[in-house]
GROMACS .gro file of C-alpha atoms in nm:
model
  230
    1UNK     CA    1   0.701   3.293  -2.567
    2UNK     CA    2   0.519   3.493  -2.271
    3UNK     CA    3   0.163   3.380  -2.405
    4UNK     CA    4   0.250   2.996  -2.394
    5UNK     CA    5   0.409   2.986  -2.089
    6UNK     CA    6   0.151   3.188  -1.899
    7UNK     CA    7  -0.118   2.917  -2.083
    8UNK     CA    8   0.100   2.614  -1.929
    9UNK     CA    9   0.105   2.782  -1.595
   10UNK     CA   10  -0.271   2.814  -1.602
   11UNK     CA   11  -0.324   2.515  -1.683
   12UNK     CA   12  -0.134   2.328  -1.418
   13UNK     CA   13  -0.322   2.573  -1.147
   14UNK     CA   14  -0.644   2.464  -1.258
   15UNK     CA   15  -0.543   2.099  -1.255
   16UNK     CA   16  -0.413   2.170  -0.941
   17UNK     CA   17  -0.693   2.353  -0.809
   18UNK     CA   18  -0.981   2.075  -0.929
   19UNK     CA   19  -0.766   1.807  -0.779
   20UNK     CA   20  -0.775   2.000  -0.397
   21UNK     CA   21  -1.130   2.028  -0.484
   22UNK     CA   22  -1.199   1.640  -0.439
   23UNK     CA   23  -1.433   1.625  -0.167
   24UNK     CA   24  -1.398   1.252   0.020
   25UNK     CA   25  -1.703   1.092   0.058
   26UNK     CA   26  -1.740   0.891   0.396
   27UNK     CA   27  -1.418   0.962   0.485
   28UNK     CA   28  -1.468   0.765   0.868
   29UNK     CA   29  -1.595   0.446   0.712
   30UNK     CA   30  -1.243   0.305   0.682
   31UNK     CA   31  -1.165   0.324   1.023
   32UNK     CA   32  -1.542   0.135   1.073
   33UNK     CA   33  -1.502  -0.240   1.300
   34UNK     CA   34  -1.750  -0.329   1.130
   35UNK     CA   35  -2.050  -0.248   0.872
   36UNK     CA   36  -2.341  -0.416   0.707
   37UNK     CA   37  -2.510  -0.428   0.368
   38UNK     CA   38  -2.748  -0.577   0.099
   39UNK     CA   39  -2.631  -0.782  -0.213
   40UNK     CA   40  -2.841  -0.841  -0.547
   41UNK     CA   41  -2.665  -0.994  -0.770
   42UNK     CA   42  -2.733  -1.204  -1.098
   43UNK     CA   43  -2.586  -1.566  -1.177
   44UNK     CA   44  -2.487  -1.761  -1.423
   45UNK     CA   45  -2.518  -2.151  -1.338
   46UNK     CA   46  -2.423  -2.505  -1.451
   47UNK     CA   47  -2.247  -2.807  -1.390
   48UNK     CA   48  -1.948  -2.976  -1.449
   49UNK     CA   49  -2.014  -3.342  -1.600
   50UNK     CA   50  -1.805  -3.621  -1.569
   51UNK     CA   51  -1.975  -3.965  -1.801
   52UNK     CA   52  -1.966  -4.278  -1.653
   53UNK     CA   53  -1.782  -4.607  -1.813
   54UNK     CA   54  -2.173  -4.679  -1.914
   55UNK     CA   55  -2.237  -4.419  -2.122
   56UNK     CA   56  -1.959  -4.558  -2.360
   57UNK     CA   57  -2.088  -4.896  -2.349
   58UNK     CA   58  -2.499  -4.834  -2.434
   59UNK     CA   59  -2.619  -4.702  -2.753
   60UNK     CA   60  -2.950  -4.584  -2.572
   61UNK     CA   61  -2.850  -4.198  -2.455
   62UNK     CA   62  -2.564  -4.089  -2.732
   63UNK     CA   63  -2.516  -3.719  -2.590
   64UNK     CA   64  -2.535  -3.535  -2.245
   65UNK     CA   65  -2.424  -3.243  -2.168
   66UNK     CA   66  -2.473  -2.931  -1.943
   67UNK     CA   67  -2.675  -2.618  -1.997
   68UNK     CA   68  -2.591  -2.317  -1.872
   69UNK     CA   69  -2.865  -2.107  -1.719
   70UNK     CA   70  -2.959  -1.739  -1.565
   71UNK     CA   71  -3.089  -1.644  -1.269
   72UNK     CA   72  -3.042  -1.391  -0.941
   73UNK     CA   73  -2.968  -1.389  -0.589
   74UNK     CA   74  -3.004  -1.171  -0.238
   75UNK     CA   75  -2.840  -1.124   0.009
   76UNK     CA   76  -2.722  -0.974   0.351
   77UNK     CA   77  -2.352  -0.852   0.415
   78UNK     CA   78  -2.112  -0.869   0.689
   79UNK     CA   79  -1.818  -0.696   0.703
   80UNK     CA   80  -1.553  -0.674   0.972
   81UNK     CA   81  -1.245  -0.523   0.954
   82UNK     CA   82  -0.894  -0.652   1.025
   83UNK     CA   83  -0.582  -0.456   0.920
   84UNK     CA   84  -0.599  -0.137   0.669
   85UNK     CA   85  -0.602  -0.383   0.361
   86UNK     CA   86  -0.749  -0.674   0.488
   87UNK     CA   87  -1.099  -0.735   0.598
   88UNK     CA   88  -1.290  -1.021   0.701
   89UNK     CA   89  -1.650  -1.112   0.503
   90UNK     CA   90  -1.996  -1.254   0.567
   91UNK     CA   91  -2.216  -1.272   0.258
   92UNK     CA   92  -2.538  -1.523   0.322
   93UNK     CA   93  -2.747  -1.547   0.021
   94UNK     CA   94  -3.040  -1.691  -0.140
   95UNK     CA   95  -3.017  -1.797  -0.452
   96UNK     CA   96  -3.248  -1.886  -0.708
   97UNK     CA   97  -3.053  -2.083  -1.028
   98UNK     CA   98  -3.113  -2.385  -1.249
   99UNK     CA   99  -2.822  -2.627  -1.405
  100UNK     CA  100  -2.966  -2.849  -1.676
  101UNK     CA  101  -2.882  -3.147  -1.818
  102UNK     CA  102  -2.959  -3.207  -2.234
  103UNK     CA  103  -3.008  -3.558  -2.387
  104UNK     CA  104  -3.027  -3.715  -2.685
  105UNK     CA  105  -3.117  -4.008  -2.739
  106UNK     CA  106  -3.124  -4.313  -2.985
  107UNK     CA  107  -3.451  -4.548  -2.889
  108UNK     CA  108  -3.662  -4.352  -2.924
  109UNK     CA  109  -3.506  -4.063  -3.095
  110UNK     CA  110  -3.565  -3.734  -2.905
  111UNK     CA  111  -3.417  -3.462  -2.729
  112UNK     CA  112  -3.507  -3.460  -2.363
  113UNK     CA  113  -3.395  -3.155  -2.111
  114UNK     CA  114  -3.412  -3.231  -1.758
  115UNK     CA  115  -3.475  -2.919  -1.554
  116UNK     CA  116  -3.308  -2.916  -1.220
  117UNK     CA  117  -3.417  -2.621  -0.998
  118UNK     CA  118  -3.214  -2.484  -0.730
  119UNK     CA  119  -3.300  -2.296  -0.422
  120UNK     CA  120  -3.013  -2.207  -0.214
  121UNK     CA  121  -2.925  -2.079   0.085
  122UNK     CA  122  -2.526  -1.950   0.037
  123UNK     CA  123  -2.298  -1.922   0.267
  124UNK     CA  124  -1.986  -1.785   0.191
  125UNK     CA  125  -1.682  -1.678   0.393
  126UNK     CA  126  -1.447  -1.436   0.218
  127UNK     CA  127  -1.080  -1.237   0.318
  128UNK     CA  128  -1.131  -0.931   0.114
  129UNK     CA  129  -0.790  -0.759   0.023
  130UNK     CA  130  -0.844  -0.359  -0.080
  131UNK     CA  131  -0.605  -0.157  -0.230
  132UNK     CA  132  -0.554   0.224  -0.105
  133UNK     CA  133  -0.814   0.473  -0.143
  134UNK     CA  134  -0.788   0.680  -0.465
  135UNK     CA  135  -1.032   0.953  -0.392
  136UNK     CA  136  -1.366   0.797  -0.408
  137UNK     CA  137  -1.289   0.475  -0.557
  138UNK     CA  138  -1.058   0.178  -0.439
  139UNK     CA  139  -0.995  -0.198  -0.599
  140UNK     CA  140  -1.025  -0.502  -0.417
  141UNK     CA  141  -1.038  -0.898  -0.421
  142UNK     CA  142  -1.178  -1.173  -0.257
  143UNK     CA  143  -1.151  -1.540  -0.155
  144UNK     CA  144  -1.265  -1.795   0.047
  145UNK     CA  145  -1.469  -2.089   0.102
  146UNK     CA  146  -1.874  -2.163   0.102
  147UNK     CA  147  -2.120  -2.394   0.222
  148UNK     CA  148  -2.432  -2.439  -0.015
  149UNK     CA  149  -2.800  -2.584   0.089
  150UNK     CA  150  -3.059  -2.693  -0.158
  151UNK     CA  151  -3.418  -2.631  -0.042
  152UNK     CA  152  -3.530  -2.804  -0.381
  153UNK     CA  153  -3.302  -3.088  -0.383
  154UNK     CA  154  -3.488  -3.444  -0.511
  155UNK     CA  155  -3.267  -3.638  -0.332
  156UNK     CA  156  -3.544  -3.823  -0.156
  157UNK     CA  157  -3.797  -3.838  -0.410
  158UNK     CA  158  -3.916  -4.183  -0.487
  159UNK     CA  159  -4.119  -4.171  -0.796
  160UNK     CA  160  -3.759  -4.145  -0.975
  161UNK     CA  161  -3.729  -4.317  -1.283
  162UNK     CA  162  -3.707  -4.029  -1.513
  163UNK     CA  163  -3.500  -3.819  -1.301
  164UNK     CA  164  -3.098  -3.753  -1.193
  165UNK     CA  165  -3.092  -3.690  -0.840
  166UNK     CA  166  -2.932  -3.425  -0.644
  167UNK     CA  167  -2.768  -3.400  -0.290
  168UNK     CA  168  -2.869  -3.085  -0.076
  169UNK     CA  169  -2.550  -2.977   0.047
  170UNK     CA  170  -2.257  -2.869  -0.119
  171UNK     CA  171  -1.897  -2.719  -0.029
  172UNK     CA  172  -1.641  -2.555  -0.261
  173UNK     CA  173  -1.459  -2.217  -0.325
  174UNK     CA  174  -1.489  -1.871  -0.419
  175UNK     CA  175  -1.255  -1.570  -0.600
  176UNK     CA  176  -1.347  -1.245  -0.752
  177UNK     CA  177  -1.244  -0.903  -0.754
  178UNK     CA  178  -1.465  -0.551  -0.767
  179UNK     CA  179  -1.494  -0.187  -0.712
  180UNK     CA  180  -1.552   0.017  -0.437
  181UNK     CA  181  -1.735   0.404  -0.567
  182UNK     CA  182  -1.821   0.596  -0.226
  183UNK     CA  183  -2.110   0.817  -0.265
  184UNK     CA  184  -2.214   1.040   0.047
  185UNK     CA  185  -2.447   0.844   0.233
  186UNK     CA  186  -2.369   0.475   0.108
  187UNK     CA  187  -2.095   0.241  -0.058
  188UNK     CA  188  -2.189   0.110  -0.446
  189UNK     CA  189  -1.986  -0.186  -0.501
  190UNK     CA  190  -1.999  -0.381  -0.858
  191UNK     CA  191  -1.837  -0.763  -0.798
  192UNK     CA  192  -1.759  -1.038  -1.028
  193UNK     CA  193  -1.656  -1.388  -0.857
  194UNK     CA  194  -1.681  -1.728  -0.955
  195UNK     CA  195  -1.875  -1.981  -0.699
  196UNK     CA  196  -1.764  -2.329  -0.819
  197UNK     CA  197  -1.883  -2.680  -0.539
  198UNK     CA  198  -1.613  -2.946  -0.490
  199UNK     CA  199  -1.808  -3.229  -0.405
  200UNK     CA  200  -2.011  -3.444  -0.630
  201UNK     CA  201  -2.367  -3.342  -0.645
  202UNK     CA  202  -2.578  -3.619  -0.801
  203UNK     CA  203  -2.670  -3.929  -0.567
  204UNK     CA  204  -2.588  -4.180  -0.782
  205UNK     CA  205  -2.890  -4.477  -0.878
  206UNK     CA  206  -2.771  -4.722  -1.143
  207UNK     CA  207  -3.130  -4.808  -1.188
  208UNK     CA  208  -3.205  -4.481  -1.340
  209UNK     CA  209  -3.149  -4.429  -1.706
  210UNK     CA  210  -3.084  -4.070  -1.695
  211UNK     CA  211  -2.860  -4.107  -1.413
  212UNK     CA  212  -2.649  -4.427  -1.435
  213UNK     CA  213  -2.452  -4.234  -1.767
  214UNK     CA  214  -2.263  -3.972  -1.568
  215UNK     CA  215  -2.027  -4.046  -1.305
  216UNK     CA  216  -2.025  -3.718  -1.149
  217UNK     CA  217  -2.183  -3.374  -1.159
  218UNK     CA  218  -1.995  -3.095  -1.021
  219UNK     CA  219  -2.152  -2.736  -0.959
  220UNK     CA  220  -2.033  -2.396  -1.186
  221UNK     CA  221  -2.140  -2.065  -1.082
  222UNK     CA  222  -2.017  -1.723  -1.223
  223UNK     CA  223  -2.167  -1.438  -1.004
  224UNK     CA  224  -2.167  -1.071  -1.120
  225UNK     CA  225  -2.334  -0.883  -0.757
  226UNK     CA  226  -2.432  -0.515  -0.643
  227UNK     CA  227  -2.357  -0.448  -0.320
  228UNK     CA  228  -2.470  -0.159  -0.147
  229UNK     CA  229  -2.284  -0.097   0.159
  230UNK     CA  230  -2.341   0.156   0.450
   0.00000   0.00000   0.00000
């Protein structure tokens, strides 16, 4: 009965013993006003398509439908602290993506994709809720709102019969949660959030053909990011 007891005691003094052995990384960064970072971050695009009475009512174009489509992003962060859980968040970005549109159509019969490149300059505004610290690792959320800007957008292109047209700005939401690991000399923070626009983003032209069967086009972004944080 000696032997196993002695065993169980030794045990829970090692356990004891590697747990007081935790060193805490960065232990003053908590109490920080304020610190900056980078972001790189991959993205998964596309958009949300609402058809227009037309498309029911013309035999030309019998399917569209979105695509989804990869690309990446970088980006600068801002982050400013307002109560022990709460802190307030800057992330601008630049963000390369494409959302296309598949067709197919009747007369002639063929399947046409039209490519619709974005570049865009991001600018979200987040409240980032953090749980407690659990050695070198703590959870948090975020949410807030954004304001997007195409660079590429062909809203004002005028050779336009085979294209849909596509506003430059754009305004929606954005919610995720991620990890916080705290290495000596720097913060490594995986995120996942989803970036979805609220406004419709094609500038509607009845006198285009691609264009005059959807009623709205709404922008879908799912964003998995690496922030490195100092």
């Amino acid at each position: 009965m000696r032997f196993p007891l002695v065993l169980i005691l030794a045990i829970l003094w090692n356990t004891r013993g590697a747990q007081a052995q935790t060193v805490l990384n960065m232990e003053e960064h908590d109490a920080k006003p304020y610190y900056f970072g980078i972001t790189l971050a991959a993205n998964n695009s596309n958009f949300k398509l609402l058809h227009d009475a037309v498309f029911l009512h013309q035999d030309s174009i019998m399917v569209v439908e979105p695509l989804k489509t990869f690309g990446f992003n970088l980006g600068l962060l801002g982050n400013v602290r307002l109560s022990e859980y709460f802190d307030l968040r800057l992330n601008p970005q630049l963000s390369f993506a494409s959302k296309n549109l598949y067709y197919r159509e009747n007369f002639p019969s063929r399947e046409t994709t039209k490519n619709i490149e974005s570049i865009l300059l991001q600018f979200p505004l987040q409240i980032k809720f953090k749980s407690d610290r659990i050695d070198n690792m703590r959870v948090y959320v975020i949410a807030g709102l954004k304001y997007d800007y195409d660079l590429a957008s062909n809203a004002r292109a005028r050779r336009a019969e085979d294209l849909v047209k596509i506003k430059a700005g754009d305004y929606g939401y954005e919610a995720g949660a991620g990890f916080e690991f705290y290495f000596p000399s720097f913060i490594f923070s995986p995120e996942f959030k989803i970036s979805n626009g609220l406004s419709n983003m094609q500038v509607k032209d009845k006198n285009l053909r691609y264009s005059n069967v959807i009623q709205s086009l709404k922008s879908r972004m799912i964003v998995f990011s690496i922030h490195l944080e100092g």
